[in-house]
Short mmCIF file of N, CA and C in Angstrom, two decimals:
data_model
loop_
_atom_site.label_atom_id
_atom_site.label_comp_id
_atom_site.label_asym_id
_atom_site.label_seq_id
_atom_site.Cartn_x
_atom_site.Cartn_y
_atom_site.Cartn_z
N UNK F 6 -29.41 18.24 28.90
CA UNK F 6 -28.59 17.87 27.77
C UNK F 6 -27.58 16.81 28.22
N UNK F 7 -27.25 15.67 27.74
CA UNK F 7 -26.79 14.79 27.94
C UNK F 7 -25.58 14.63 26.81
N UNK F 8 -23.98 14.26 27.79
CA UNK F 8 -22.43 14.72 26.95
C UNK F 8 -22.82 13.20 26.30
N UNK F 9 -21.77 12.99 25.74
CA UNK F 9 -21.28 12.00 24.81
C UNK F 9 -19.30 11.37 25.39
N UNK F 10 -18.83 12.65 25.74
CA UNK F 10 -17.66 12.46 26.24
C UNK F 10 -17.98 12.74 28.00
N UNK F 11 -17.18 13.94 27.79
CA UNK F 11 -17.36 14.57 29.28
C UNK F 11 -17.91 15.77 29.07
N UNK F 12 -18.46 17.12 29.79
CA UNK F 12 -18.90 18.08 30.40
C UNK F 12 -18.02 19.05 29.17
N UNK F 13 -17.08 18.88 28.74
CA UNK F 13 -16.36 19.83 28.32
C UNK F 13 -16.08 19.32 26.43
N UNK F 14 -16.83 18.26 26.27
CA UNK F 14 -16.82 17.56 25.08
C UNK F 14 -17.70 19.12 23.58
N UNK F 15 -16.93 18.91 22.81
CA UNK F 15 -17.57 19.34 21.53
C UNK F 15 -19.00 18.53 21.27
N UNK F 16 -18.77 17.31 21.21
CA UNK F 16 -19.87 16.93 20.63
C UNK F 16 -21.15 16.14 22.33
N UNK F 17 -22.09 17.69 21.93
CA UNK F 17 -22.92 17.52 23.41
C UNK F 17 -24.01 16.89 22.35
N UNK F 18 -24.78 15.52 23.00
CA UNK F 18 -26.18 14.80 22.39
C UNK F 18 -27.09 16.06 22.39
N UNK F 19 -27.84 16.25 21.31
CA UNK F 19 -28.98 17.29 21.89
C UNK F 19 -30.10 16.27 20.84
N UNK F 20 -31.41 15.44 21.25
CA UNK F 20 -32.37 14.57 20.55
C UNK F 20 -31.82 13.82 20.00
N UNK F 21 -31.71 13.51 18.62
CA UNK F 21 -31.41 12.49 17.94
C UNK F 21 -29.53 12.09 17.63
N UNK F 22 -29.42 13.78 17.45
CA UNK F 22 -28.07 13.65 16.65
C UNK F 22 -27.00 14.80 17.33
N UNK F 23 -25.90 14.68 16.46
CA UNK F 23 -24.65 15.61 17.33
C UNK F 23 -25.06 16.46 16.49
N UNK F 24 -24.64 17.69 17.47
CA UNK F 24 -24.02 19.63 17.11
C UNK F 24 -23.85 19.27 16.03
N UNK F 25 -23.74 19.83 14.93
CA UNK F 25 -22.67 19.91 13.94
C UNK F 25 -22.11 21.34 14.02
N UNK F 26 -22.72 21.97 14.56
CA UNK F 26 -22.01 23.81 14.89
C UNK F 26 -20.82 23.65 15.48
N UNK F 27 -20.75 22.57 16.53
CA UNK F 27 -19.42 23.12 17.01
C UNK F 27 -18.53 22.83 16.26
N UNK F 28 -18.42 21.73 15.47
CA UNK F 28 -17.40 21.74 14.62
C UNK F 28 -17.23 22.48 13.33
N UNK F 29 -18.36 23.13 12.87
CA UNK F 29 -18.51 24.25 12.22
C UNK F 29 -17.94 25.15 12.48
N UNK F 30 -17.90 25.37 14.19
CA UNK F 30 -17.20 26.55 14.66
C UNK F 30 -15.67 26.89 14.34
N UNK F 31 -15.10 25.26 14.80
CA UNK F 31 -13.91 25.37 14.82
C UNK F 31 -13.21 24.94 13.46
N UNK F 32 -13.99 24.80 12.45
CA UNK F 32 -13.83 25.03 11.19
C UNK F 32 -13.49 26.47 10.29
N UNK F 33 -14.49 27.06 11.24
CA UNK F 33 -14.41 28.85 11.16
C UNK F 33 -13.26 29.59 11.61
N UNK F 34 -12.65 28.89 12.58
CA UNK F 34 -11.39 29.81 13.19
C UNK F 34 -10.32 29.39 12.11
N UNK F 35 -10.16 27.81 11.57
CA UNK F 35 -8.95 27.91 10.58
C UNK F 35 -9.52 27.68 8.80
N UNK F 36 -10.34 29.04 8.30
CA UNK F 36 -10.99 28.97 7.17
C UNK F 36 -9.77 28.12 6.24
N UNK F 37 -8.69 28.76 5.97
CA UNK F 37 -7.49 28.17 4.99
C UNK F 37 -7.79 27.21 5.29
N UNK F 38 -7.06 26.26 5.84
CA UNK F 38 -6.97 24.75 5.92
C UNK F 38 -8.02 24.10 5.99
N UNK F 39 -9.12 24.77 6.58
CA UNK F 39 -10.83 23.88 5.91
C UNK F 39 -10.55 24.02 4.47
N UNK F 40 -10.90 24.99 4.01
CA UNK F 40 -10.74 24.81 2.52
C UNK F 40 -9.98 24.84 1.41
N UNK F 41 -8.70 24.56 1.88
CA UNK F 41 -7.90 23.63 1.03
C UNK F 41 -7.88 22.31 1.51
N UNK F 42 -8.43 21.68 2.41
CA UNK F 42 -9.16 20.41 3.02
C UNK F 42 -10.18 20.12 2.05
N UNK F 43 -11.10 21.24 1.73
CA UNK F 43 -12.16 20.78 0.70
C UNK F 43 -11.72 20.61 -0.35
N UNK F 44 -10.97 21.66 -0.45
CA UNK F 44 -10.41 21.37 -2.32
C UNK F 44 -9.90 20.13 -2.74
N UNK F 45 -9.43 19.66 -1.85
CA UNK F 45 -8.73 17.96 -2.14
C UNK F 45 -10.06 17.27 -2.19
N UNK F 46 -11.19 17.31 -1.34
CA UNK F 46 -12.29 15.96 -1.15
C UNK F 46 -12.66 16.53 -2.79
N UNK F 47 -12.62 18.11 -2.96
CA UNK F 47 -13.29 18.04 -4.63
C UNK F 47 -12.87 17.37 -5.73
N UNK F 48 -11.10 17.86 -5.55
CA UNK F 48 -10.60 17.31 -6.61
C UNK F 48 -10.53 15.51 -6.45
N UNK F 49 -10.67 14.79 -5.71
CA UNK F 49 -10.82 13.71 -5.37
C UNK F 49 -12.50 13.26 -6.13
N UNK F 50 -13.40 14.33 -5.86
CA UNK F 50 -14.50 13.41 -6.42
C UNK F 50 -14.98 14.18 -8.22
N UNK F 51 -14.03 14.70 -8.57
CA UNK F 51 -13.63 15.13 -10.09
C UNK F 51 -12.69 14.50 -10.57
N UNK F 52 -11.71 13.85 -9.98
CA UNK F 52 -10.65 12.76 -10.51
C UNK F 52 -11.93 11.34 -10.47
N UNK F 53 -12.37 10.72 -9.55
CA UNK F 53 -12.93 9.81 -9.67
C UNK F 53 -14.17 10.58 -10.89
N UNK F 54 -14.67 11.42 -10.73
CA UNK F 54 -15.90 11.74 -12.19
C UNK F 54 -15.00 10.98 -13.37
N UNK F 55 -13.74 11.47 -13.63
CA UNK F 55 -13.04 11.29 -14.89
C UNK F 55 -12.96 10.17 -15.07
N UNK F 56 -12.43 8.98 -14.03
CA UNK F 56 -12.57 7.88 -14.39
C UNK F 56 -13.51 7.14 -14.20
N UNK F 57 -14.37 7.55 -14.42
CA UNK F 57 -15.93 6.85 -14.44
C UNK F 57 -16.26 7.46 -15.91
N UNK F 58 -15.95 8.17 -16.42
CA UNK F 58 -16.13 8.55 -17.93
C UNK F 58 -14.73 7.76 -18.57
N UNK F 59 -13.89 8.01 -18.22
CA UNK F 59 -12.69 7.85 -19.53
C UNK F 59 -11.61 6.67 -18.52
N UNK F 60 -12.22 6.35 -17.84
CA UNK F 60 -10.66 5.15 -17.26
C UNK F 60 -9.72 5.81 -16.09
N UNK F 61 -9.11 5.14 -15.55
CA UNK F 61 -7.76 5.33 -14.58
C UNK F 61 -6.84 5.71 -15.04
N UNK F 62 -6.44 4.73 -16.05
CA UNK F 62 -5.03 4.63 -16.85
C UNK F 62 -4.89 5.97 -17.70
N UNK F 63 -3.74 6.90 -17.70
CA UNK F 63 -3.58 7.58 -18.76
C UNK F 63 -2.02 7.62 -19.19
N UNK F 64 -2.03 7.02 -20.00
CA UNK F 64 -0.35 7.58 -20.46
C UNK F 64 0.34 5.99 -20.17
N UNK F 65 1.77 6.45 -19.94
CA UNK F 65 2.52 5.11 -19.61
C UNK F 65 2.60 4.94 -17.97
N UNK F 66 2.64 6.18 -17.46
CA UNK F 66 2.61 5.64 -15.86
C UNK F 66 1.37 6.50 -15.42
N UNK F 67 0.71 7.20 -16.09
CA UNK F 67 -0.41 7.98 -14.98
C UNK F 67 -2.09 7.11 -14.72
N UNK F 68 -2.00 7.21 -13.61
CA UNK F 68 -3.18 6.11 -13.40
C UNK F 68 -3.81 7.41 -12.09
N UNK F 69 -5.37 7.69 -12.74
CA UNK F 69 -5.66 8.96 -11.79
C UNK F 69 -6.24 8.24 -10.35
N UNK F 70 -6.50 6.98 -10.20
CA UNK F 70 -6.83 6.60 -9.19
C UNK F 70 -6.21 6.69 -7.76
N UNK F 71 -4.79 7.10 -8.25
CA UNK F 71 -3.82 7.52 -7.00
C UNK F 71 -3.85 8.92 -6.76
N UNK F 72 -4.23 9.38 -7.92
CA UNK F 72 -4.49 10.85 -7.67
C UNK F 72 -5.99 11.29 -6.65
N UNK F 73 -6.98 10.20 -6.86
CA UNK F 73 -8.09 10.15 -6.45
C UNK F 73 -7.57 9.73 -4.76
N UNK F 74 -6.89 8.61 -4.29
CA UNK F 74 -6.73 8.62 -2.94
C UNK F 74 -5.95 9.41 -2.31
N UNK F 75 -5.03 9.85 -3.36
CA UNK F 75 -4.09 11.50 -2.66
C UNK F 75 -4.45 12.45 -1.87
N UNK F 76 -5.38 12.81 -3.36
CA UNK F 76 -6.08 13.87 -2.93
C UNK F 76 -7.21 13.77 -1.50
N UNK F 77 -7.87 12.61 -1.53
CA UNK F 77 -8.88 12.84 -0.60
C UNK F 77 -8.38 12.78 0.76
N UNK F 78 -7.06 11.72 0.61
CA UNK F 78 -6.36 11.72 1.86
C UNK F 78 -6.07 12.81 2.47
N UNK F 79 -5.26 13.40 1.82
CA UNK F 79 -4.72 14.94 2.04
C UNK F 79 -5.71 15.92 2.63
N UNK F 80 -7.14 16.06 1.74
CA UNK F 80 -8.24 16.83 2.26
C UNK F 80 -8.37 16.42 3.76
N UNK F 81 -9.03 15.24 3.88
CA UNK F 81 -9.14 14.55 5.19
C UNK F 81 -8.31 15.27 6.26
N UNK F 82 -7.00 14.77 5.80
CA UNK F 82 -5.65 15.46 7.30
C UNK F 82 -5.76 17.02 6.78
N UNK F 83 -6.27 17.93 6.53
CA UNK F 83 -5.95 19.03 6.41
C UNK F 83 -7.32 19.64 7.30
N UNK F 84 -8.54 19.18 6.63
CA UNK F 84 -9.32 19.17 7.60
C UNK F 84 -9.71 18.45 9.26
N UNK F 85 -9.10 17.17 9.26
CA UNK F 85 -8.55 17.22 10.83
C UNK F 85 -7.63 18.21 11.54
N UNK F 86 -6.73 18.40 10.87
CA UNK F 86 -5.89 19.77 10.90
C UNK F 86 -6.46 21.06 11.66
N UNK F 87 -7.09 21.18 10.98
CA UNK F 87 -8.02 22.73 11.00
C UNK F 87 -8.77 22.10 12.13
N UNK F 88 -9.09 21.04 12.81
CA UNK F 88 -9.92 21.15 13.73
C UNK F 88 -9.09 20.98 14.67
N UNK F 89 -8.34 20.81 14.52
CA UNK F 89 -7.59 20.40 16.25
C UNK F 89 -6.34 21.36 16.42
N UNK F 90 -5.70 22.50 15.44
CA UNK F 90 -5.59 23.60 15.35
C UNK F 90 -5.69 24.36 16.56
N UNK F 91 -6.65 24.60 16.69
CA UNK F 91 -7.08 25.79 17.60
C UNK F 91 -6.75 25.52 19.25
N UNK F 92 -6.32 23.71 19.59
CA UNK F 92 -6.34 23.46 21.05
C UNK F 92 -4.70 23.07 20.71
N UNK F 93 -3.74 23.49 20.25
CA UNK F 93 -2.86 23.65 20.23
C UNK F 93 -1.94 24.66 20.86
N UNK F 94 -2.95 25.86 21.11
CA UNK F 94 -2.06 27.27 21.66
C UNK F 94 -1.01 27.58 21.22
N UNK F 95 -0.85 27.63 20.26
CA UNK F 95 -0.06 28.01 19.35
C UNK F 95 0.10 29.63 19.29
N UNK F 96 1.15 30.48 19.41
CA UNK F 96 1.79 31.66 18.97
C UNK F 96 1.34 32.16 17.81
N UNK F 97 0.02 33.36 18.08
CA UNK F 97 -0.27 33.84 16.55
C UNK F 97 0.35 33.56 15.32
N UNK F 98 2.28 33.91 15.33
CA UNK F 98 2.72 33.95 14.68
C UNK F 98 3.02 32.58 13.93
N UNK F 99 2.81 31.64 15.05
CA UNK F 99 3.80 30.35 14.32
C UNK F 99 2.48 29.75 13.70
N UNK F 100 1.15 30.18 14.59
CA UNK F 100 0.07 29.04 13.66
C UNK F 100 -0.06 30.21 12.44
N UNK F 101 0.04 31.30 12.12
CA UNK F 101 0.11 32.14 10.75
C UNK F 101 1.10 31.15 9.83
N UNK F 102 1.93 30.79 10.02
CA UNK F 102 3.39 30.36 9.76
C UNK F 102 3.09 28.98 9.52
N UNK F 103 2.66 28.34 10.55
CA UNK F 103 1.75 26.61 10.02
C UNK F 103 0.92 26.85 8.95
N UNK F 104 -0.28 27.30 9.15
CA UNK F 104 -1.23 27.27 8.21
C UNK F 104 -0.42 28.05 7.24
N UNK F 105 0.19 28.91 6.24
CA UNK F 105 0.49 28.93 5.16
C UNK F 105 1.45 27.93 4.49
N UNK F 106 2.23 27.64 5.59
CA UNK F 106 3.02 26.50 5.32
C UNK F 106 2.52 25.69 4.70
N UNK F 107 1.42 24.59 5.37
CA UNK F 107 0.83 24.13 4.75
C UNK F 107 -0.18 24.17 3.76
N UNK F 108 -0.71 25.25 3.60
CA UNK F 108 -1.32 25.59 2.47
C UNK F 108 -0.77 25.74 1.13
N UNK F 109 0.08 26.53 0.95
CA UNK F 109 1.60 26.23 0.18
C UNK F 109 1.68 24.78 -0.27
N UNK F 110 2.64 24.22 0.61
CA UNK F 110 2.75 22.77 0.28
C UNK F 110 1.58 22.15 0.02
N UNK F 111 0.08 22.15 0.45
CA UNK F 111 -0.84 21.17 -0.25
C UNK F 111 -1.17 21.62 -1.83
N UNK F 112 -0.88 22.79 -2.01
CA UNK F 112 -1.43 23.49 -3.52
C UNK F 112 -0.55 22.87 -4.28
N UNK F 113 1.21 22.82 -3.93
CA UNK F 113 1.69 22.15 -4.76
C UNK F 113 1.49 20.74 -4.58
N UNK F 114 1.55 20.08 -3.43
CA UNK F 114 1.24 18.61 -3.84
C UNK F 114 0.07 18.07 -4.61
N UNK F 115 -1.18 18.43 -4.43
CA UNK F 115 -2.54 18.81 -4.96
C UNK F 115 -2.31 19.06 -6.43
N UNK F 116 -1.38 19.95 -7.12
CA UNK F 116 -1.80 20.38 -8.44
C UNK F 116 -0.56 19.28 -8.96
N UNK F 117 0.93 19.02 -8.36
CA UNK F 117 1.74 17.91 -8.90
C UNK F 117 1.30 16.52 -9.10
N UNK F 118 0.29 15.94 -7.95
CA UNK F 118 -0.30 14.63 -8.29
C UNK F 118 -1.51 14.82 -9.23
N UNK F 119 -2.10 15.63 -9.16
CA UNK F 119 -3.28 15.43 -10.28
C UNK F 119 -2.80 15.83 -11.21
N UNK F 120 -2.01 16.65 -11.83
CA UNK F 120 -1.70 17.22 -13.40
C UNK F 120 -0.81 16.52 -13.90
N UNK F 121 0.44 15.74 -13.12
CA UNK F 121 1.13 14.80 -13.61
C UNK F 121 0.40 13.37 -14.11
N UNK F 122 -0.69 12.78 -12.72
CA UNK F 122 -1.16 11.81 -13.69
C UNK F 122 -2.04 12.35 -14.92
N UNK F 123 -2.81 13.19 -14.81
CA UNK F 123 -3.47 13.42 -16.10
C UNK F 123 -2.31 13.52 -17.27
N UNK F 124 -1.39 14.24 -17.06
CA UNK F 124 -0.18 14.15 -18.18
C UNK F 124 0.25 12.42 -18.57
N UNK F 125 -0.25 11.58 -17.76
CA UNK F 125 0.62 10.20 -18.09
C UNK F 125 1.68 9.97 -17.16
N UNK F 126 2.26 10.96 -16.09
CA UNK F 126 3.33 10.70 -15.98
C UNK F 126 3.10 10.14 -14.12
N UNK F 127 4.32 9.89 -13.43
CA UNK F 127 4.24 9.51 -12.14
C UNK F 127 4.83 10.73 -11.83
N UNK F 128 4.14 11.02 -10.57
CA UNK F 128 4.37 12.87 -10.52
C UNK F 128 5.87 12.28 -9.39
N UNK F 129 6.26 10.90 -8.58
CA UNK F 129 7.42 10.66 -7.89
C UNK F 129 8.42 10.59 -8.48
N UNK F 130 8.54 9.51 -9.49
CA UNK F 130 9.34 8.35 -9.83
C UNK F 130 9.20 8.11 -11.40
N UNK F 131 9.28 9.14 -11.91
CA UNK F 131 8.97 8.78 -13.81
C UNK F 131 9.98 8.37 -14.27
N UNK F 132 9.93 7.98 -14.74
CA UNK F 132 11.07 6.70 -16.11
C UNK F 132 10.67 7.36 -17.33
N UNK F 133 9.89 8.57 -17.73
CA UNK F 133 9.47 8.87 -18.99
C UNK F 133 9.48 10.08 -18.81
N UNK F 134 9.17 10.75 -17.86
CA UNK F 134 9.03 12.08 -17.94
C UNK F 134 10.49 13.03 -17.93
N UNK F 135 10.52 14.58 -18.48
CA UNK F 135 11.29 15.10 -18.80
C UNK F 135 12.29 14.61 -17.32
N UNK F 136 13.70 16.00 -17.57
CA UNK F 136 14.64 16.06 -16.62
C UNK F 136 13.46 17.21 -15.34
N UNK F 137 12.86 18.18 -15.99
CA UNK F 137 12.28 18.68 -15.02
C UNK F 137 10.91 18.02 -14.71
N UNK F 138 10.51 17.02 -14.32
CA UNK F 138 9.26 16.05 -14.52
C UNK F 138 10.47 15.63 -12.95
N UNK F 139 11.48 15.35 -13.42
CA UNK F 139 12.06 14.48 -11.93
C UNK F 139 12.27 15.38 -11.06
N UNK F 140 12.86 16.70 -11.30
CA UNK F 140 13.00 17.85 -10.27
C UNK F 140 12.10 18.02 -9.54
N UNK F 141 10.83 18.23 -10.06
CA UNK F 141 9.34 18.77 -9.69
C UNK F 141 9.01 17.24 -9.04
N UNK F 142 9.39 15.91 -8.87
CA UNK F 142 9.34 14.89 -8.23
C UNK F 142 10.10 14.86 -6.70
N UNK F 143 11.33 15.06 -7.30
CA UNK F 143 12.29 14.99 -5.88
C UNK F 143 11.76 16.76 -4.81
N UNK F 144 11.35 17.41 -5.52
CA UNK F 144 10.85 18.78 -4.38
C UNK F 144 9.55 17.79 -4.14
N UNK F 145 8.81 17.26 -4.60
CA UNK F 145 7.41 16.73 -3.71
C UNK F 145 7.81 15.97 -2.50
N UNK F 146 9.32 15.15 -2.62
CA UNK F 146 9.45 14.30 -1.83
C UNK F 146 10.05 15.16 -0.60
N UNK F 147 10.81 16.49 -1.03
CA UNK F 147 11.22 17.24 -0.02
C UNK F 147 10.13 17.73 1.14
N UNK F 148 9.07 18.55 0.24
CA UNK F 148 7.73 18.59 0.86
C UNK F 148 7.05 17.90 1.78
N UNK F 149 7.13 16.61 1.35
CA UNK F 149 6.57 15.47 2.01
C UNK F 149 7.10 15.73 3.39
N UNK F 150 8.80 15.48 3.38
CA UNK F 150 9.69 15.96 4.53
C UNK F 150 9.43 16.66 5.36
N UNK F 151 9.14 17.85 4.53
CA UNK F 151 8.81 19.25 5.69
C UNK F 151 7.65 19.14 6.06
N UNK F 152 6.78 18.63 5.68
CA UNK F 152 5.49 18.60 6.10
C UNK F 152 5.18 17.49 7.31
N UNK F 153 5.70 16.65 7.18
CA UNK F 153 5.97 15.54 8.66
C UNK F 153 6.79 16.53 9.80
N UNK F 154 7.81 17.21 9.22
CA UNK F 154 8.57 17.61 10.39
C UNK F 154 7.90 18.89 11.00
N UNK F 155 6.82 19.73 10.23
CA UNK F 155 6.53 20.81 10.82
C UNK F 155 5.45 19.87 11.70
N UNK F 156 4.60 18.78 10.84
CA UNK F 156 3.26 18.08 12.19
C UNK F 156 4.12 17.48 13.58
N UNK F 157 5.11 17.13 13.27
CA UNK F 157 5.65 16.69 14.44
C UNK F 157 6.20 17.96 15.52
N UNK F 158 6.43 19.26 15.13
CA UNK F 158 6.59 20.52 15.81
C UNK F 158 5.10 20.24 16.25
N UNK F 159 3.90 20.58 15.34
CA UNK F 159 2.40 20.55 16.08
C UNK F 159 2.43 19.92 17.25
N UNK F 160 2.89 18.18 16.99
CA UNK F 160 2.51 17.67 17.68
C UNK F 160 3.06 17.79 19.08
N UNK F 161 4.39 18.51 19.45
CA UNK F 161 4.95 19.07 20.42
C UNK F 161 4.37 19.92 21.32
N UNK F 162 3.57 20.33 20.56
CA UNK F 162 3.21 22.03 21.45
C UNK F 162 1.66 21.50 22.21
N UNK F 163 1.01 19.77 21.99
CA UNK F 163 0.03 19.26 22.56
C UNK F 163 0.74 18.53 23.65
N UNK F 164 1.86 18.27 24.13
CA UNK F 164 3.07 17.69 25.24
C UNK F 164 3.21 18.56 26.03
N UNK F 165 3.23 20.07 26.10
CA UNK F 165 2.98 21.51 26.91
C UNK F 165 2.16 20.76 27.86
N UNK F 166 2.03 21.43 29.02
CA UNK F 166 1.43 21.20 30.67
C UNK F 166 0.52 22.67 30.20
N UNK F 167 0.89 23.38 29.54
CA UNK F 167 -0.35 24.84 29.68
C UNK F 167 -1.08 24.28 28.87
N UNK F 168 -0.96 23.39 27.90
CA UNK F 168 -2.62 23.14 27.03
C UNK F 168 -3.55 22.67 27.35
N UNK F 169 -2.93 21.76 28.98
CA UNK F 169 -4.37 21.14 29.68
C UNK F 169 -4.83 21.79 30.57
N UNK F 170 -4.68 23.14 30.74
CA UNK F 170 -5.32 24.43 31.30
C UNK F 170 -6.73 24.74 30.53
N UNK F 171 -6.80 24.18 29.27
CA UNK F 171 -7.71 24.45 28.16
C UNK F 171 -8.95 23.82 29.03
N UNK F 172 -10.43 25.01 28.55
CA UNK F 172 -11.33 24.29 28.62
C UNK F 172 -11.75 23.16 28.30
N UNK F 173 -11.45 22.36 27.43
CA UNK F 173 -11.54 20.97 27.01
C UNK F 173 -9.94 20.32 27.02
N UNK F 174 -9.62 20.26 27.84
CA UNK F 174 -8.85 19.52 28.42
C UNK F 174 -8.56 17.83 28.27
N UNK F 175 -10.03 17.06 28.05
CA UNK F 175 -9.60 15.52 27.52
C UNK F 175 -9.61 15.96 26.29
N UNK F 176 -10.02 16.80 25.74
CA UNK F 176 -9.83 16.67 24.00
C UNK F 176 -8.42 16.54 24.05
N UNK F 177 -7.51 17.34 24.72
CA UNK F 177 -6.43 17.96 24.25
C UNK F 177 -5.58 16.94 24.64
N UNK F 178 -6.33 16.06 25.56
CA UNK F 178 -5.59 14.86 25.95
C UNK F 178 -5.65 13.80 25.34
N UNK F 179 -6.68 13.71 24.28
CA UNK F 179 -6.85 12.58 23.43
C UNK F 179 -6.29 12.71 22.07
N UNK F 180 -6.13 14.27 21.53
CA UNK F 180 -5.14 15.00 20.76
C UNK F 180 -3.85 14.57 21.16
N UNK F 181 -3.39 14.87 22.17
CA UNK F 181 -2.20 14.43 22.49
C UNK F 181 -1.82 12.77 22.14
N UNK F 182 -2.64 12.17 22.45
CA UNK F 182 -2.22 10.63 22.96
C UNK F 182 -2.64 9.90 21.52
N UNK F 183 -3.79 11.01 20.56
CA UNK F 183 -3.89 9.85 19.23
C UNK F 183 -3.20 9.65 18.50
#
């Protein structure tokens, strides 16, 4: 069997194409955040269904096409998330504590950008929408906040000298350094 990285790489060549198990695997250890990872690529390709039937534009500021790159974005980093998760060594408690965290915060960002543009409105920055239309704006932006500052805790605990004890060790080094 012939690596692709090194000896200790996830993705080992076997004939034509890569594993897809192993990353299956480690999809399996953080089920939450895979699939609220999926739920965004869905709602991303059900926002784009809509505007392929009925348009982008709805309302005076809702245009679902931002809702369409939100969302998929979001899926994307949630499911990178969930994969690189597990070479973190993280404290039962605190990755319990990450992953709801963020699960939490993507449900509300997830249901504020898509239901606001479908409403017409800019789920940030409305000029039209109610007084609580801006509340439910300025907590997304808080969110936003906490959600950088808890990845940047993540990204701390890949700066540890015990994580390159890990059997895959350049992963954790290329985790670290991307």
């Amino acid at each position: 069997m012939k690596y692709l990285f090194d000896t200790g790489s996830i993705w080992k060549m076997k004939g034509d194409g890569m594993m897809l198990e192993k990353v299956l695997d480690l999809l399996k250890k953080e089920k939450l955040l895979a699939a609220t990872g999926g739920l965004g690529l869905l709602l991303g390709l059900l926002c784009q269904g809509y505007i392929l039937l009925f348009g982008a534009e709805i309302g005076v500021e809702g245009n679902l096409s931002k809702a369409v790159s939100f969302n998929v974005a979001l899926g994307m980093f949630l499911l990178t998330t969930a994969l690189i998760l597990p070479f973190a060594q993280l404290s039962k408690r605190f990755q319990q504590f990450f992953r709801w965290a963020y699960f939490l915060a993507s449900m509300y960002s997830y249901g504020l950008e898509t239901i606001q543009h479908l409403r017409g409105i800019d789920p940030r920055f409305t000029q039209y929408g109610s007084t609580l239309d801006q509340i439910l704006g300025m907590f997304f932006g808080i969110v936003a906040v906490i959600m950088v500052i808890f990845y940047s805790l993540l990204a701390l605990f890949f700066f540890r000298q015990s994580v390159l004890r890990v059997e895959r060790a350049g992963l954790v080094i290329g985790i670290r350094y991307g």
